[in-house]
Structure formats: structure tokens, C-alpha cells
mmCIF file of C-alpha atoms and ligand atoms in Angstrom:
data_model
loop_
_atom_site.group_PDB
_atom_site.id
_atom_site.type_symbol
_atom_site.label_atom_id
_atom_site.label_comp_id
_atom_site.label_asym_id
_atom_site.label_seq_id
_atom_site.Cartn_x
_atom_site.Cartn_y
_atom_site.Cartn_z
ATOM 1 C CA MET P 1 -40.099 -3.837 -16.951
ATOM 2 C CA SER P 2 -36.498 -4.615 -16.155
ATOM 3 C CA THR P 3 -34.676 -7.025 -18.467
ATOM 4 C CA TYR P 4 -31.753 -7.153 -16.092
ATOM 5 C CA ASP P 5 -31.547 -9.995 -13.607
ATOM 6 C CA GLU P 6 -29.683 -9.117 -10.464
ATOM 7 C CA PRO P 7 -26.725 -11.519 -10.145
ATOM 8 C CA GLU P 8 -26.792 -13.888 -7.193
ATOM 9 C CA PRO P 9 -24.380 -12.637 -4.536
ATOM 10 C CA THR P 10 -21.078 -14.509 -4.735
ATOM 11 C CA HIS P 11 -19.848 -15.636 -1.365
ATOM 12 C CA ARG P 12 -16.681 -17.329 -2.446
ATOM 13 C CA SER P 13 -13.918 -16.059 -4.698
ATOM 14 C CA GLU P 14 -12.527 -18.600 -7.133
ATOM 15 C CA SER P 15 -8.919 -17.738 -6.462
ATOM 16 C CA THR P 16 -6.396 -20.454 -5.864
ATOM 17 C CA SER P 17 -3.041 -19.971 -4.402
ATOM 18 C CA PRO P 18 -0.462 -19.710 -5.758
ATOM 19 C CA PRO P 19 -1.498 -19.120 -9.373
ATOM 20 C CA ASP P 20 0.466 -21.436 -11.708
ATOM 21 C CA ASP P 21 1.832 -18.667 -13.896
ATOM 22 C CA ALA P 22 3.001 -16.340 -11.100
ATOM 23 C CA VAL P 23 6.733 -15.775 -10.609
ATOM 24 C CA GLN P 24 7.979 -17.403 -7.404
ATOM 25 C CA VAL P 25 11.384 -17.633 -5.770
ATOM 26 C CA LEU P 26 10.617 -19.235 -2.417
ATOM 27 C CA ASP P 27 8.592 -22.314 -1.668
ATOM 28 C CA THR P 28 6.242 -21.935 1.308
ATOM 29 C CA ASP P 29 8.706 -23.962 3.395
ATOM 30 C CA GLY P 30 11.276 -21.225 2.784
ATOM 31 C CA THR P 31 13.521 -23.108 0.365
ATOM 32 C CA LEU P 32 14.520 -21.743 -3.030
ATOM 33 C CA LEU P 33 12.373 -23.254 -5.778
ATOM 34 C CA PRO P 34 14.218 -25.271 -8.467
ATOM 35 C CA GLY P 35 15.861 -22.878 -10.928
ATOM 36 C CA ALA P 36 15.101 -19.840 -8.752
ATOM 37 C CA GLN P 37 17.847 -17.518 -7.584
ATOM 38 C CA ARG P 38 18.193 -15.391 -4.507
ATOM 39 C CA PRO P 39 17.847 -11.762 -5.663
ATOM 40 C CA ALA P 40 20.890 -9.506 -5.301
ATOM 41 C CA LEU P 41 20.269 -8.649 -1.644
ATOM 42 C CA THR P 42 22.924 -8.955 1.049
ATOM 43 C CA ASP P 43 22.278 -10.884 4.275
ATOM 44 C CA GLN P 44 21.939 -7.532 6.003
ATOM 45 C CA ALA P 45 19.345 -6.306 3.491
ATOM 46 C CA LEU P 46 17.379 -9.544 3.898
ATOM 47 C CA LEU P 47 17.357 -9.081 7.652
ATOM 48 C CA GLU P 48 16.182 -5.502 7.206
ATOM 49 C CA MET P 49 13.373 -6.740 4.960
ATOM 50 C CA TYR P 50 12.409 -9.319 7.580
ATOM 51 C CA GLU P 51 12.386 -6.703 10.363
ATOM 52 C CA GLU P 52 10.272 -4.427 8.196
ATOM 53 C CA LEU P 53 7.775 -7.274 7.748
ATOM 54 C CA VAL P 54 7.600 -8.067 11.456
ATOM 55 C CA LEU P 55 7.140 -4.370 12.153
ATOM 56 C CA ALA P 56 4.351 -4.161 9.578
ATOM 57 C CA ARG P 57 2.460 -7.093 11.111
ATOM 58 C CA ARG P 58 2.716 -5.607 14.606
ATOM 59 C CA PHE P 59 1.783 -2.148 13.354
ATOM 60 C CA ASP P 60 -1.328 -3.689 11.839
ATOM 61 C CA GLU P 61 -2.264 -5.299 15.155
ATOM 62 C CA ARG P 62 -1.536 -2.202 17.204
ATOM 63 C CA ALA P 63 -3.325 0.140 14.778
ATOM 64 C CA THR P 64 -6.421 -2.072 14.779
ATOM 65 C CA GLY P 65 -6.375 -1.963 18.595
ATOM 66 C CA LEU P 66 -5.937 1.813 18.618
ATOM 67 C CA GLN P 67 -8.900 2.194 16.286
ATOM 68 C CA ARG P 68 -11.039 -0.022 18.517
ATOM 69 C CA GLN P 69 -10.154 2.245 21.453
ATOM 70 C CA GLY P 70 -11.098 5.350 19.449
ATOM 71 C CA ARG P 71 -7.504 6.568 19.412
ATOM 72 C CA ILE P 72 -7.207 6.638 15.599
ATOM 73 C CA ASP P 73 -9.741 6.809 12.769
ATOM 74 C CA THR P 74 -10.844 4.021 10.417
ATOM 75 C CA TYR P 75 -7.933 1.778 9.556
ATOM 76 C CA ALA P 76 -7.353 -0.448 6.497
ATOM 77 C CA PRO P 77 -5.534 -3.620 7.608
ATOM 78 C CA MET P 78 -2.873 -5.267 5.462
ATOM 79 C CA ARG P 79 -2.454 -8.745 7.009
ATOM 80 C CA GLY P 80 -1.234 -11.126 4.326
ATOM 81 C CA GLN P 81 -0.270 -8.252 2.029
ATOM 82 C CA GLU P 82 2.805 -7.010 3.896
ATOM 83 C CA GLY P 83 5.262 -9.055 1.815
ATOM 84 C CA SER P 84 4.287 -7.374 -1.425
ATOM 85 C CA GLN P 85 4.218 -3.886 0.068
ATOM 86 C CA VAL P 86 7.610 -4.121 1.712
ATOM 87 C CA ALA P 87 9.277 -5.838 -1.244
ATOM 88 C CA THR P 88 8.130 -3.259 -3.817
ATOM 89 C CA SER P 89 9.484 -0.429 -1.671
ATOM 90 C CA PHE P 90 12.769 -2.278 -1.139
ATOM 91 C CA ALA P 91 13.088 -2.383 -4.934
ATOM 92 C CA LEU P 92 12.904 1.417 -5.171
ATOM 93 C CA ASP P 93 15.865 3.761 -4.915
ATOM 94 C CA ASP P 94 15.538 6.765 -2.592
ATOM 95 C CA GLU P 95 15.058 9.157 -5.509
ATOM 96 C CA ASP P 96 12.116 7.131 -6.852
ATOM 97 C CA TRP P 97 8.566 8.074 -5.893
ATOM 98 C CA LEU P 98 5.921 5.956 -4.213
ATOM 99 C CA VAL P 99 2.239 6.678 -4.872
ATOM 100 C CA PRO P 100 0.300 4.647 -2.284
ATOM 101 C CA THR P 101 -3.289 3.791 -1.381
ATOM 102 C CA TYR P 102 -4.963 3.776 2.031
ATOM 103 C CA ARG P 103 -3.709 0.218 2.675
ATOM 104 C CA ASP P 104 -0.019 0.812 1.961
ATOM 105 C CA HIS P 105 1.248 1.602 5.465
ATOM 106 C CA ALA P 106 4.166 -0.839 5.212
ATOM 107 C CA ALA P 107 5.092 0.296 1.701
ATOM 108 C CA LYS P 108 5.287 3.883 2.928
ATOM 109 C CA HIS P 109 7.338 2.973 5.971
ATOM 110 C CA ALA P 110 9.753 0.875 3.937
ATOM 111 C CA HIS P 111 10.275 3.858 1.614
ATOM 112 C CA GLY P 112 11.117 6.139 4.547
ATOM 113 C CA ARG P 113 7.914 7.452 6.185
ATOM 114 C CA SER P 114 7.963 7.001 9.972
ATOM 115 C CA TYR P 115 5.187 5.096 11.723
ATOM 116 C CA GLU P 116 4.788 8.167 13.918
ATOM 117 C CA ALA P 117 3.891 10.224 10.826
ATOM 118 C CA LEU P 118 1.515 7.513 9.614
ATOM 119 C CA LEU P 119 -0.281 7.440 12.966
ATOM 120 C CA THR P 120 -0.483 11.215 12.947
ATOM 121 C CA HIS P 121 -2.431 11.232 9.717
ATOM 122 C CA LEU P 122 -4.552 8.282 10.885
ATOM 123 C CA SER P 123 -5.497 10.517 13.827
ATOM 124 C CA GLY P 124 -6.630 13.233 11.432
ATOM 125 C CA TYR P 125 -3.727 15.639 11.857
ATOM 126 C CA ARG P 126 -2.979 17.572 8.701
ATOM 127 C CA GLU P 127 0.754 17.410 9.474
ATOM 128 C CA GLY P 128 0.699 13.652 8.840
ATOM 129 C CA TYR P 129 -0.352 14.239 5.248
ATOM 130 C CA ALA P 130 2.490 16.598 4.402
ATOM 131 C CA VAL P 131 5.013 15.272 1.900
ATOM 132 C CA PRO P 132 8.338 15.515 3.704
ATOM 133 C CA ASP P 133 11.346 16.977 1.915
ATOM 134 C CA ASP P 134 13.434 13.865 2.392
ATOM 135 C CA VAL P 135 10.970 11.045 1.536
ATOM 136 C CA ASN P 136 9.549 10.655 -1.956
ATOM 137 C CA ALA P 137 6.141 9.284 -1.005
ATOM 138 C CA LEU P 138 2.803 10.955 -1.648
ATOM 139 C CA PRO P 139 0.044 10.764 0.969
ATOM 140 C CA GLU P 140 -2.445 7.942 0.597
ATOM 141 C CA TYR P 141 -5.195 8.052 -2.016
ATOM 142 C CA ILE P 142 -8.756 7.298 -0.923
ATOM 143 C CA PRO P 143 -10.604 7.697 -4.254
ATOM 144 C CA ILE P 144 -10.117 4.451 -6.137
ATOM 145 C CA GLY P 145 -7.907 4.630 -9.219
ATOM 146 C CA THR P 146 -7.229 8.374 -9.304
ATOM 147 C CA GLN P 147 -3.595 7.809 -8.427
ATOM 148 C CA VAL P 148 -2.893 5.842 -11.610
ATOM 149 C CA PRO P 149 -2.881 8.758 -14.119
ATOM 150 C CA GLN P 150 -1.452 11.048 -11.431
ATOM 151 C CA ALA P 151 1.511 8.742 -10.829
ATOM 152 C CA MET P 152 1.992 8.511 -14.570
ATOM 153 C CA GLY P 153 1.877 12.329 -14.799
ATOM 154 C CA LEU P 154 4.498 12.659 -12.064
ATOM 155 C CA ALA P 155 6.747 10.235 -13.939
ATOM 156 C CA TRP P 156 6.089 11.984 -17.251
ATOM 157 C CA GLY P 157 7.105 15.267 -15.622
ATOM 158 C CA PHE P 158 10.412 13.705 -14.614
ATOM 159 C CA THR P 159 11.148 12.772 -18.228
ATOM 160 C CA MET P 160 10.976 16.478 -19.043
ATOM 161 C CA GLN P 161 13.609 17.301 -16.452
ATOM 162 C CA ASP P 162 17.299 16.871 -16.734
ATOM 163 C CA PRO P 163 18.555 14.524 -15.292
ATOM 164 C CA HIS P 164 15.395 12.425 -15.299
ATOM 165 C CA ASP P 165 16.416 8.988 -14.086
ATOM 166 C CA ARG P 166 13.645 8.640 -11.516
ATOM 167 C CA ALA P 167 10.861 6.058 -11.518
ATOM 168 C CA VAL P 168 7.384 6.273 -9.986
ATOM 169 C CA LEU P 169 5.751 3.206 -8.461
ATOM 170 C CA CYS P 170 2.027 3.262 -8.018
ATOM 171 C CA HIS P 171 -0.081 0.823 -5.974
ATOM 172 C CA PHE P 172 -3.761 0.056 -6.492
ATOM 173 C CA GLY P 173 -6.158 -2.828 -5.932
ATOM 174 C CA ASP P 174 -8.039 -5.135 -8.289
ATOM 175 C CA GLY P 175 -11.115 -2.919 -7.864
ATOM 176 C CA ALA P 176 -9.184 0.055 -9.238
ATOM 177 C CA THR P 177 -8.694 -1.726 -12.565
ATOM 178 C CA SER P 178 -12.415 -1.217 -13.236
ATOM 179 C CA THR P 179 -12.002 2.554 -13.212
ATOM 180 C CA GLY P 180 -11.336 4.602 -16.329
ATOM 181 C CA ASP P 181 -8.307 6.107 -14.612
ATOM 182 C CA PHE P 182 -6.493 2.764 -14.664
ATOM 183 C CA HIS P 183 -6.884 2.451 -18.432
ATOM 184 C CA GLU P 184 -6.029 6.081 -19.160
ATOM 185 C CA GLY P 185 -2.939 5.938 -16.979
ATOM 186 C CA LEU P 186 -1.602 2.785 -18.591
ATOM 187 C CA ASN P 187 -2.356 3.910 -22.108
ATOM 188 C CA PHE P 188 -0.706 7.287 -21.648
ATOM 189 C CA ALA P 189 2.344 5.766 -19.932
ATOM 190 C CA SER P 190 2.778 3.367 -22.805
ATOM 191 C CA VAL P 191 2.310 5.891 -25.616
ATOM 192 C CA TYR P 192 4.681 8.399 -23.983
ATOM 193 C CA ASP P 193 7.051 5.704 -22.683
ATOM 194 C CA VAL P 194 6.869 6.990 -19.115
ATOM 195 C CA PRO P 195 8.984 5.476 -16.263
ATOM 196 C CA THR P 196 6.076 4.117 -14.211
ATOM 197 C CA ILE P 197 5.643 0.794 -12.427
ATOM 198 C CA PHE P 198 1.969 -0.035 -11.956
ATOM 199 C CA VAL P 199 1.481 -2.535 -9.126
ATOM 200 C CA CYS P 200 -1.952 -4.091 -8.790
ATOM 201 C CA ASN P 201 -2.193 -5.658 -5.347
ATOM 202 C CA ASN P 202 -4.810 -8.200 -6.332
ATOM 203 C CA ASN P 203 -6.148 -9.268 -2.953
ATOM 204 C CA GLN P 204 -9.172 -10.937 -4.621
ATOM 205 C CA TRP P 205 -11.773 -8.580 -3.142
ATOM 206 C CA ALA P 206 -12.876 -4.963 -3.645
ATOM 207 C CA ILE P 207 -14.741 -4.732 -0.349
ATOM 208 C CA SER P 208 -17.598 -7.203 -1.091
ATOM 209 C CA THR P 209 -16.974 -7.567 -4.839
ATOM 210 C CA PRO P 210 -14.956 -10.726 -5.594
ATOM 211 C CA PHE P 211 -12.368 -10.759 -8.352
ATOM 212 C CA GLU P 212 -14.639 -12.769 -10.681
ATOM 213 C CA ALA P 213 -17.241 -10.021 -10.593
ATOM 214 C CA GLN P 214 -14.625 -7.352 -11.236
ATOM 215 C CA THR P 215 -13.402 -8.467 -14.645
ATOM 216 C CA ALA P 216 -14.234 -11.111 -17.241
ATOM 217 C CA THR P 217 -10.533 -11.715 -17.925
ATOM 218 C CA GLU P 218 -8.688 -14.508 -16.129
ATOM 219 C CA THR P 219 -6.016 -12.174 -14.852
ATOM 220 C CA ILE P 220 -5.255 -8.498 -14.460
ATOM 221 C CA VAL P 221 -1.830 -8.830 -16.015
ATOM 222 C CA GLU P 222 -3.173 -9.765 -19.443
ATOM 223 C CA LYS P 223 -4.474 -6.186 -19.720
ATOM 224 C CA ALA P 224 -0.843 -5.077 -20.142
ATOM 225 C CA ASP P 225 -0.925 -6.525 -23.696
ATOM 226 C CA ALA P 226 -3.724 -4.171 -24.674
ATOM 227 C CA TYR P 227 -1.517 -1.201 -23.855
ATOM 228 C CA GLY P 228 1.742 -2.532 -25.231
ATOM 229 C CA VAL P 229 3.506 -2.603 -21.864
ATOM 230 C CA GLU P 230 5.271 -5.466 -20.184
ATOM 231 C CA GLY P 231 3.122 -7.446 -17.769
ATOM 232 C CA VAL P 232 4.404 -9.646 -14.935
ATOM 233 C CA ARG P 233 2.347 -11.814 -12.598
ATOM 234 C CA VAL P 234 3.977 -12.536 -9.287
ATOM 235 C CA ASP P 235 3.141 -14.412 -6.104
ATOM 236 C CA GLY P 236 2.524 -11.466 -3.779
ATOM 237 C CA THR P 237 3.101 -13.584 -0.680
ATOM 238 C CA ASP P 238 6.689 -14.317 -1.773
ATOM 239 C CA PRO P 239 8.695 -11.205 -0.826
ATOM 240 C CA LEU P 240 11.790 -12.273 -2.749
ATOM 241 C CA ALA P 241 9.836 -12.847 -5.972
ATOM 242 C CA VAL P 242 8.084 -9.486 -5.623
ATOM 243 C CA TYR P 243 11.421 -7.801 -4.980
ATOM 244 C CA ALA P 244 13.015 -9.429 -8.042
ATOM 245 C CA VAL P 245 10.274 -8.510 -10.531
ATOM 246 C CA THR P 246 9.877 -4.983 -9.157
ATOM 247 C CA ARG P 247 13.614 -4.307 -9.167
ATOM 248 C CA ALA P 248 13.775 -5.395 -12.820
ATOM 249 C CA ALA P 249 10.851 -3.073 -13.606
ATOM 250 C CA VAL P 250 12.516 -0.147 -11.793
ATOM 251 C CA GLU P 251 15.775 -0.716 -13.715
ATOM 252 C CA LYS P 252 13.903 -0.871 -17.002
ATOM 253 C CA ALA P 253 11.911 2.269 -16.180
ATOM 254 C CA LYS P 254 15.109 4.228 -15.592
ATOM 255 C CA HIS P 255 17.532 2.557 -17.988
ATOM 256 C CA PRO P 256 15.618 0.791 -20.762
ATOM 257 C CA ALA P 257 17.588 -1.237 -23.277
ATOM 258 C CA GLU P 258 17.355 -0.286 -26.940
ATOM 259 C CA GLY P 259 13.736 -0.609 -28.064
ATOM 260 C CA GLU P 260 12.493 -1.515 -24.552
ATOM 261 C CA ARG P 261 9.387 0.232 -23.175
ATOM 262 C CA ARG P 262 9.719 1.786 -19.726
ATOM 263 C CA PRO P 263 6.359 1.036 -18.041
ATOM 264 C CA THR P 264 5.476 -2.315 -16.450
ATOM 265 C CA LEU P 265 2.219 -3.658 -15.045
ATOM 266 C CA ILE P 266 2.793 -6.050 -12.136
ATOM 267 C CA GLU P 267 -0.090 -8.151 -10.861
ATOM 268 C CA SER P 268 0.854 -9.151 -7.339
ATOM 269 C CA CYS P 269 -1.420 -12.057 -6.373
ATOM 270 C CA GLN P 270 -2.340 -12.226 -2.709
ATOM 271 C CA TYR P 271 -5.354 -12.431 -0.449
ATOM 272 C CA ARG P 272 -6.892 -9.993 2.005
ATOM 273 C CA LEU P 273 -6.934 -12.139 5.145
ATOM 274 C CA GLY P 274 -8.667 -9.549 7.300
ATOM 275 C CA ALA P 275 -11.480 -7.070 6.873
ATOM 276 C CA HIS P 276 -11.467 -4.369 4.202
ATOM 277 C CA SER P 277 -11.299 -1.808 6.993
ATOM 278 C CA THR P 278 -12.121 -1.551 10.677
ATOM 279 C CA ALA P 279 -15.610 -0.455 9.541
ATOM 280 C CA ASP P 280 -16.184 -3.660 7.539
ATOM 281 C CA ASP P 281 -17.542 -7.112 8.446
ATOM 282 C CA PRO P 282 -16.390 -9.611 5.794
ATOM 283 C CA SER P 283 -18.575 -12.382 7.226
ATOM 284 C CA ALA P 284 -21.497 -10.503 5.639
ATOM 285 C CA TYR P 285 -20.272 -11.313 2.126
ATOM 286 C CA ARG P 286 -17.684 -14.095 2.143
ATOM 287 C CA SER P 287 -17.883 -17.636 3.387
ATOM 288 C CA GLU P 288 -15.660 -18.902 6.166
ATOM 289 C CA ASP P 289 -13.673 -21.197 3.886
ATOM 290 C CA ASP P 290 -12.991 -18.481 1.325
ATOM 291 C CA GLY P 291 -9.272 -17.993 0.905
ATOM 292 C CA GLU P 292 -8.370 -21.022 3.015
ATOM 293 C CA ASP P 293 -5.864 -22.121 0.368
ATOM 294 C CA TRP P 294 -4.014 -18.836 0.987
ATOM 295 C CA GLU P 295 -3.625 -19.472 4.693
ATOM 296 C CA ASP P 296 -0.256 -21.223 4.534
ATOM 297 C CA GLN P 297 1.029 -18.435 2.292
ATOM 298 C CA ASP P 298 2.160 -16.124 5.074
ATOM 299 C CA PRO P 299 4.832 -13.840 3.593
ATOM 300 C CA ILE P 300 6.559 -13.292 6.919
ATOM 301 C CA GLU P 301 6.853 -16.978 7.818
ATOM 302 C CA ARG P 302 8.059 -17.711 4.301
ATOM 303 C CA LEU P 303 10.981 -15.289 4.493
ATOM 304 C CA GLU P 304 11.663 -16.245 8.110
ATOM 305 C CA ARG P 305 12.014 -19.920 7.167
ATOM 306 C CA TYR P 306 14.390 -19.011 4.349
ATOM 307 C CA LEU P 307 16.550 -16.933 6.691
ATOM 308 C CA TYR P 308 16.690 -19.772 9.221
ATOM 309 C CA HIS P 309 17.612 -22.282 6.461
ATOM 310 C CA GLU P 310 20.416 -20.020 5.297
ATOM 311 C CA GLY P 311 21.710 -19.435 8.830
ATOM 312 C CA ILE P 312 21.072 -15.688 8.510
ATOM 313 C CA LEU P 313 18.531 -15.646 11.364
ATOM 314 C CA ASP P 314 18.445 -17.536 14.643
ATOM 315 C CA ASP P 315 16.237 -17.431 17.740
ATOM 316 C CA ASP P 316 18.359 -14.827 19.556
ATOM 317 C CA LEU P 317 18.330 -12.457 16.611
ATOM 318 C CA ALA P 318 14.581 -13.033 16.054
ATOM 319 C CA ASP P 319 13.950 -12.102 19.722
ATOM 320 C CA GLU P 320 16.145 -9.009 19.396
ATOM 321 C CA ILE P 321 14.169 -7.940 16.308
ATOM 322 C CA ALA P 322 10.830 -8.560 18.062
ATOM 323 C CA ASP P 323 11.944 -6.380 21.004
ATOM 324 C CA ARG P 324 13.138 -3.617 18.708
ATOM 325 C CA VAL P 325 9.820 -3.680 16.858
ATOM 326 C CA GLU P 326 7.843 -3.294 20.115
ATOM 327 C CA ASP P 327 10.029 -0.364 21.204
ATOM 328 C CA CYS P 328 9.759 1.324 17.819
ATOM 329 C CA LEU P 329 5.951 1.116 17.832
ATOM 330 C CA ALA P 330 5.583 2.189 21.471
ATOM 331 C CA THR P 331 7.679 5.289 20.734
ATOM 332 C CA ALA P 332 5.778 6.022 17.514
ATOM 333 C CA ILE P 333 2.420 5.801 19.301
ATOM 334 C CA ASP P 334 3.573 7.975 22.228
ATOM 335 C CA ARG P 335 4.922 10.631 19.902
ATOM 336 C CA ALA P 336 1.895 10.608 17.601
ATOM 337 C CA GLU P 337 -0.440 10.935 20.579
ATOM 338 C CA ALA P 338 1.558 13.886 21.895
ATOM 339 C CA THR P 339 0.875 15.817 18.680
ATOM 340 C CA GLU P 340 -0.533 19.259 19.269
ATOM 341 C CA THR P 341 -1.873 21.457 16.568
ATOM 342 C CA ASP P 342 -3.973 24.539 16.041
ATOM 343 C CA PRO P 343 -7.343 23.518 14.575
ATOM 344 C CA THR P 344 -7.432 26.640 12.402
ATOM 345 C CA ARG P 345 -4.667 25.055 10.332
ATOM 346 C CA MET P 346 -7.306 22.980 8.582
ATOM 347 C CA PHE P 347 -8.277 26.124 6.699
ATOM 348 C CA GLU P 348 -4.769 26.636 5.327
ATOM 349 C CA HIS P 349 -3.636 25.447 1.904
ATOM 350 C CA VAL P 350 -7.139 24.598 0.699
ATOM 351 C CA TYR P 351 -6.836 27.386 -1.861
ATOM 352 C CA GLU P 352 -3.973 29.740 -2.558
ATOM 353 C CA GLU P 353 -6.288 32.559 -1.374
ATOM 354 C CA PRO P 354 -9.040 31.525 1.087
ATOM 355 C CA THR P 355 -12.576 31.979 -0.277
ATOM 356 C CA ASP P 356 -15.186 34.147 1.521
ATOM 357 C CA ARG P 357 -16.906 30.967 2.707
ATOM 358 C CA LEU P 358 -13.707 29.648 4.284
ATOM 359 C CA ARG P 359 -13.066 33.005 5.955
ATOM 360 C CA GLU P 360 -16.574 32.891 7.436
ATOM 361 C CA GLN P 361 -16.064 29.346 8.717
ATOM 362 C CA LEU P 362 -12.751 30.316 10.276
ATOM 363 C CA ALA P 363 -14.406 33.317 11.987
ATOM 364 C CA ASP P 364 -17.183 30.997 13.296
ATOM 365 C CA LEU P 365 -14.609 28.623 14.731
ATOM 366 C CA ASP P 366 -12.691 31.485 16.356
ATOM 367 C CA GLY P 367 -15.943 32.679 17.928
ATOM 368 C CA LEU P 368 -16.764 29.222 19.311
ATOM 369 C CA ARG P 369 -13.276 28.851 20.753
ATOM 370 C CA GLU P 370 -13.518 32.249 22.410
ATOM 371 C CA ARG P 371 -16.907 31.508 23.923
ATOM 372 C CA HIS P 372 -16.322 27.902 25.052
ATOM 373 C CA GLY P 373 -12.561 27.425 25.203
ATOM 374 C CA ASP P 374 -10.586 24.598 23.562
ATOM 375 C CA ASP P 375 -11.366 22.131 26.341
ATOM 376 C CA ALA P 376 -14.961 21.965 25.110
ATOM 377 C CA PHE P 377 -13.679 20.564 21.782
ATOM 378 C CA ALA P 378 -11.540 17.963 23.532
ATOM 379 C CA GLU P 379 -14.630 16.724 25.411
ATOM 380 C CA VAL P 380 -16.552 16.338 22.127
ATOM 381 C CA GLY P 381 -13.693 14.232 20.768
ATOM 382 C CA GLU P 382 -13.737 11.857 23.747
HETATM 383 C C1 LIG L 1 -13.889 6.461 -6.881
HETATM 384 C C2 LIG L 1 -14.319 5.638 -5.684
HETATM 385 N N1 LIG L 1 -15.379 4.826 -5.796
HETATM 386 C C3 LIG L 1 -15.751 4.068 -4.733
HETATM 387 C C4 LIG L 1 -15.072 4.151 -3.552
HETATM 388 C C5 LIG L 1 -15.510 3.295 -2.348
HETATM 389 N N2 LIG L 1 -14.506 2.235 -2.133
HETATM 390 C C6 LIG L 1 -13.598 2.320 -1.136
HETATM 391 S S1 LIG L 1 -12.565 1.019 -1.103
HETATM 392 C C7 LIG L 1 -13.337 0.276 -2.412
HETATM 393 C C8 LIG L 1 -12.855 -1.050 -2.944
HETATM 394 C C9 LIG L 1 -11.485 -0.965 -3.520
HETATM 395 O O1 LIG L 1 -11.020 -2.242 -3.835
HETATM 396 P P1 LIG L 1 -9.593 -2.472 -4.446
HETATM 397 O O2 LIG L 1 -9.307 -1.419 -5.471
HETATM 398 O O3 LIG L 1 -9.512 -3.880 -4.904
HETATM 399 O O4 LIG L 1 -8.595 -2.216 -3.239
HETATM 400 P P2 LIG L 1 -8.495 -2.937 -1.811
HETATM 401 O O5 LIG L 1 -9.300 -2.085 -0.856
HETATM 402 O O6 LIG L 1 -9.034 -4.318 -1.957
HETATM 403 O O7 LIG L 1 -7.056 -2.915 -1.429
HETATM 404 C C10 LIG L 1 -14.393 1.070 -2.860
HETATM 405 C C11 LIG L 1 -15.286 0.714 -3.998
HETATM 406 C C12 LIG L 1 -13.957 5.022 -3.475
HETATM 407 N N3 LIG L 1 -13.201 5.127 -2.383
HETATM 408 N N4 LIG L 1 -13.592 5.744 -4.569
#
């Protein structure tokens, strides 16, 4: 006999927006909040951040469309989360490393990956997963939480090199904080004082599991205390606030003051406005009014209003940016779709020396290609 009662499914998360204790710089109307300061970003840098956000939103729309047409594989949308992604990458220096998840398209692009490369890997081409020589970003992680100790290990490795002033920033979701990897990564980083910035993009849902069912604590950030690292809770829909707290964490990771610990845990509070992925139907597990208090928290509109208030952006410039964004994405899609590769490359780099099994599979594929020609494979893909 079971003594365990299945919990009733929760159809509404209890999140409110913005949380009272989260760091904010901008009000939703785009004005600076009392006592808040504009971070040390030039007008030009702010415009670049804005363009990056507009690009991210359009990439999301275009990628969703491409997936619906069968032109790319399953896609994880980021609507509502772009502000946090772009701002954390803006806070990194080029030599710092980004360790992203499957939802961090904008974070990767803002740290230097091209949208063409991102589309290439979303189309299944191995080339899109390669870590380029000139961009310090790892490919996306699909297993939840595994990147946390790995990012920490990368950062720990840097401390053993000379010079070692490089930080590693690692993204993960609220669901990842329920994995052992999250706790091991934080603990190790703290004990060995490793230059890592752990960013939990708390979008309130881990597919159908709401935040309240994920943890019995009120917040994620309070877990930082258990590991003796600094914890900061920030409004993830306020790009300037996210930039400010992340930049401070990056500085501390690389140049800690006397007695200061290098790692930081940032809880970036936001809401997943769309589906978990293009294979998900959120109406199956969350009510229509869930997250409605997040709806006027659009990170792009928030920064846009600020830039208009400050006279940094006007309609002409906004139109110019919108046109540039369309051109950039059209070119990225054309180039990604023109990718050609040899399918046998999927057998390379699995092991240093291919196993007998892999050799057999490669020989099978060669045989099929000889008998049927490559066009037969293209037809299967259509
Ligand atoms: C180790 C592991 N367990 C389960 C899954 C299946 N899975 C894919 S996404 C997901 C939810 C992740 O939620 P969260 O960490 O909050 O990130 P989000 O997708 O909301 O950004 C799960 C359980 C997985 N990918 N890896």
C-alpha cells in the first residue's frame, strides 16, 4: 500500500513580478528608479545592447517559424528572457568564458557567436557545435545541471595557469538547482575560491514543474549562504540591473578585494512567456492567467523607453536598427541553409581512435551511399 499521496497538479506559479528584494535600475516606464545609477556604459554601448535585444527577439520569431517549416530542429524560445541573457554577456570581457544552456541563443550571440553558426547547429550540423578559436563560448548543454561543475572546473583550471585573470559565467534554470551537480559545483567553487559566476535564469517553470514544486525555499539565491558565496537577486527583465550585478561579479571573480570570495550566485528573476520548446504545449499545465503580472515587464521595451527618455534613441535610429536586424537574420539564414557537409563527419571525434562498432557503422553508411546515392538521403530528410 502506498503511503504517498500524489500532489495535485499545480496550474499556476505563485511568482509575482518584480520580487521586492531584487536589484532594479529601471522602472518599467524606462526611468531610473530613485537612488539607482546608470551602469558605466556609454551611449554607444547602450545602443549596441538595445540592437542585440531587438535581434534576439526577431531571431526567436524567425527560428520558431523555421522550426515549424521543418527547416531547423526543436527550438527553445527565449521571449521575455532576452534582457538577462544579453546583459550577462555584455558584462563579460572577451577573454571570459560563457557556458550556456539550450535556451541561451542571445547570450551566445552577444558573446561573439554568429547567428549563422547557431542556426547551423540547430540544423544538426556538427560544425555548428565546434568551439571557435576566437569566441570563448562552449556549445549548449542539454543535460540539466551538468554544466555547473564543468564551468567551475574550467574556471579552476584557469587559476592554475599564469596569468589566470579569466572568469567563467555559467547559465542554468531553476530546474537545474534540483540536481546534485548544482550543489557540487557551488560547493567546490566556494571551497577552492574559483572565479565562476553562476547565473540561475529563474523563469518560474522547469517544463511543467512550477518553481514552488522545485524547492521549499522562498528563493534560489538564499542557497548561496549555504556555500559561503555571495548571492544576488536581480530583476531579470531589467537589462541594466542584470548588467550591473553581473559586471560586479565578473570584477570580483577576477580581482577580488582582500578576503573577498570569487564566486557569485545570481538569481535572475524572469518569466518564460512562451513554450518550453517548440515541442511543448504550456496550456496543458499552466493556466491562462499565469504570469500575467510579468506581461508589462518586457526587457526590450524597458530599455527602449529609457533610451528614448535620454535622447539616445529616436524613431529614425530605431527604424535603422530594425532594418539592420532583418538583413542580419536573412543573411544568417541563407548562409546556414547553404551549409554542405559530408555525413561521415559524424563519426569523427567521438573517440580518439574509432571503435570497431563505429568503423562498422561507417562502412554501412558508405555502402548505402554507394548503392542509393546521396539524393536518397535528401529525400528522407524532406
Ligand atoms: C539530467 C536531465 N534530466 C531531465 C532532462 C529533461 N529536461 C529537459 S528541460 C527540463 C527542464 C529544465 O528546467 P530549467 O532548468 O528550469 O530550465 P528552463 O528550460 O526552464 O530554462 C528537463 C527536466 C534533461 N534534459 N536532463
